[in-house]
Coordinates of C-alpha atoms in Angstrom, one line a residue:
M1 CA 75.3 143.5 41.9
N2 CA 77.1 145.7 39.4
A3 CA 73.3 148.1 40.0
A4 CA 73.5 147.3 44.0
E5 CA 77.0 148.8 44.2
S6 CA 76.1 151.8 41.7
L7 CA 73.5 152.8 44.0
F8 CA 75.2 152.2 47.2
L9 CA 78.4 154.0 45.4
T10 CA 75.8 156.7 44.5
Q11 CA 73.1 156.5 47.4
G12 CA 74.8 155.0 50.4
F13 CA 73.6 151.5 51.6
L14 CA 71.6 152.3 54.2
E15 CA 69.1 154.6 52.0
T16 CA 69.3 152.1 49.0
T17 CA 66.6 149.4 49.6
V18 CA 66.1 146.1 47.2
S19 CA 63.4 147.4 45.4
E20 CA 65.4 150.0 43.7
I21 CA 68.3 147.5 42.7
V22 CA 65.8 144.9 41.3
K23 CA 64.4 148.1 39.3
D24 CA 68.2 149.2 37.9
A25 CA 68.8 145.2 37.6
D26 CA 65.3 145.1 35.2
V27 CA 65.1 141.6 37.2
A28 CA 62.0 140.4 39.1
K29 CA 61.9 140.8 43.1
G30 CA 62.0 137.3 43.6
T31 CA 65.1 136.9 41.4
F32 CA 66.7 138.7 43.7
Y33 CA 66.0 136.9 46.3
H34 CA 66.5 133.4 44.5
Y35 CA 69.8 135.0 44.7
F36 CA 69.8 136.5 47.7
T37 CA 68.0 136.7 51.2
S38 CA 68.7 140.5 51.5
K39 CA 70.5 143.4 51.4
D40 CA 73.1 142.7 53.7
E41 CA 73.7 139.1 51.6
I42 CA 74.8 141.9 48.8
L43 CA 76.8 143.4 50.3
E44 CA 79.2 140.8 51.6
A45 CA 78.0 139.3 47.8
L46 CA 80.2 142.5 46.6
R47 CA 83.2 142.2 49.1
E48 CA 83.7 139.5 48.0
R49 CA 83.5 139.8 44.3
Y50 CA 86.0 143.3 45.3
M51 CA 89.0 140.8 48.0
T52 CA 89.0 138.1 44.5
W53 CA 89.5 141.3 42.1
Y54 CA 92.0 142.4 44.0
L55 CA 94.0 139.3 44.9
A56 CA 94.5 138.5 41.4
C57 CA 95.3 142.3 39.9
I58 CA 97.8 141.0 42.8
D59 CA 98.8 137.5 41.4
Q60 CA 99.1 138.4 38.1
A61 CA 101.5 141.5 39.2
I62 CA 103.5 138.6 40.9
D63 CA 103.1 135.7 38.7
G64 CA 106.4 134.5 37.3
E65 CA 108.3 136.4 39.3
T66 CA 111.0 133.9 41.3
D67 CA 112.9 136.4 43.1
S68 CA 111.8 137.4 47.1
Q69 CA 112.3 140.6 46.6
E70 CA 110.1 141.4 42.9
I71 CA 107.3 139.9 44.0
L72 CA 107.4 141.6 48.0
L73 CA 107.5 145.2 45.7
Q74 CA 105.1 143.8 42.6
W75 CA 103.5 143.2 45.6
C76 CA 103.5 147.0 47.2
E77 CA 103.4 148.8 43.7
S78 CA 100.3 146.3 42.8
S79 CA 98.6 146.5 46.1
I80 CA 98.4 150.4 45.6
K81 CA 97.6 150.0 41.7
C82 CA 95.1 148.0 42.4
Y83 CA 93.4 149.8 45.7
V84 CA 93.2 153.5 44.4
E85 CA 92.0 152.0 41.3
K86 CA 88.6 150.7 43.3
M87 CA 89.0 153.2 46.4
R88 CA 86.3 155.2 46.5
V89 CA 84.2 150.9 46.1
H90 CA 86.4 149.2 48.8
D91 CA 85.6 152.1 51.1
M92 CA 82.0 151.9 49.9
L93 CA 82.1 148.1 50.8
F94 CA 85.4 148.4 53.9
H95 CA 84.6 151.5 55.7
E96 CA 81.4 153.0 55.4
G97 CA 80.0 152.6 59.7
F98 CA 77.0 151.6 58.8
H99 CA 77.1 148.0 58.4
K100 CA 78.7 145.5 59.6
C101 CA 82.9 144.2 58.6
S102 CA 83.8 140.9 58.7
N103 CA 87.7 140.2 58.8
I104 CA 86.9 137.0 56.2
H105 CA 87.9 139.4 53.6
E106 CA 90.8 140.9 55.2
E107 CA 92.5 137.9 56.3
R108 CA 92.0 136.7 52.6
A109 CA 94.7 139.5 52.1
I110 CA 96.8 139.4 54.5
A111 CA 97.4 135.6 54.4
Q112 CA 98.6 136.9 50.4
V113 CA 101.3 139.0 51.9
K114 CA 102.3 135.6 54.5
A115 CA 102.6 133.3 51.2
I116 CA 104.9 135.3 50.0
L117 CA 106.7 136.3 53.2
L118 CA 107.2 133.0 53.2
Y119 CA 108.2 132.4 50.1
G120 CA 111.2 134.7 51.0
Q121 CA 112.2 132.9 54.1
E122 CA 112.7 129.7 52.6
R123 CA 114.8 131.1 49.9
K124 CA 117.2 132.7 53.1
A125 CA 115.4 136.2 51.1
W126 CA 115.0 137.3 54.5
S127 CA 113.8 136.3 58.3
A128 CA 109.5 137.7 58.9
T129 CA 109.2 136.5 62.2
P130 CA 106.9 136.6 63.5
I131 CA 105.3 136.1 60.4
N132 CA 101.9 136.5 61.4
L133 CA 101.9 139.4 63.5
V134 CA 104.7 140.6 60.2
S135 CA 102.3 140.6 57.2
S136 CA 99.1 141.9 59.1
M137 CA 101.3 144.9 60.0
M138 CA 102.6 145.1 56.2
Y139 CA 99.4 144.2 55.2
H140 CA 98.5 147.6 57.2
C141 CA 101.3 149.8 56.8
M142 CA 100.3 149.8 52.8
H143 CA 96.4 150.2 53.2
T144 CA 96.7 153.0 55.6
A145 CA 99.0 154.8 53.9
V146 CA 96.7 154.5 50.5
D147 CA 93.9 156.0 53.5
N148 CA 96.6 158.6 53.3
L149 CA 97.5 159.6 50.3
T150 CA 95.6 161.9 49.3
N151 CA 96.8 164.0 52.1
S152 CA 100.4 163.3 52.1
A153 CA 103.3 165.1 51.2
E154 CA 106.0 162.9 51.7
Y155 CA 104.4 160.5 49.3
N156 CA 101.8 160.1 46.0
E157 CA 100.9 157.2 43.9
K158 CA 103.3 156.9 41.9
T159 CA 106.1 156.9 44.7
L160 CA 104.5 155.3 47.8
G161 CA 105.1 151.6 45.6
L162 CA 109.0 151.9 46.0
L163 CA 108.7 154.0 49.5
L164 CA 106.6 151.4 50.7
Y165 CA 108.4 148.2 49.4
Q166 CA 111.6 150.1 50.9
R167 CA 110.5 150.7 54.6
L168 CA 109.3 147.1 53.9
L169 CA 112.0 145.4 53.3
G170 CA 113.8 147.3 55.8
L171 CA 111.9 145.1 58.6
I172 CA 112.5 141.7 57.4
K173 CA 116.0 142.2 56.5

């Protein structure tokens, strides 16, 4: 999978062949097809791996926190930090226009936000209703803000987490 990710980043998904992947990975073509039926399937496995890493990165940041507002702040800051850390990989996996992209991975990220919002609601820290709409809005706000980091005169990687937290908290308070 590492060889495929590296080749997709340098050459692009369409331009990379299975033959190049197995050569870079130093495995037989049969070994590739034992684990994956196609190049599309390895792309989906890379998406799964990325999302598992991304969500674990955020979970680690909020682990042990009990204060709802602190959890939301840590979500804002760690989401941005983790996203920026592997932005090229993320964009290759989820933004390239030449491959299909399902919403399964996005739904996992939104479910994490929803869990944070429900936790705060249970503790009367805020009211985030309708919960599905608000959790989706919050995730997409963060996602869009990070996508625009390089063009923003209003915020940067270091200031965005707190700024996002303040604005999102205002939305649900």
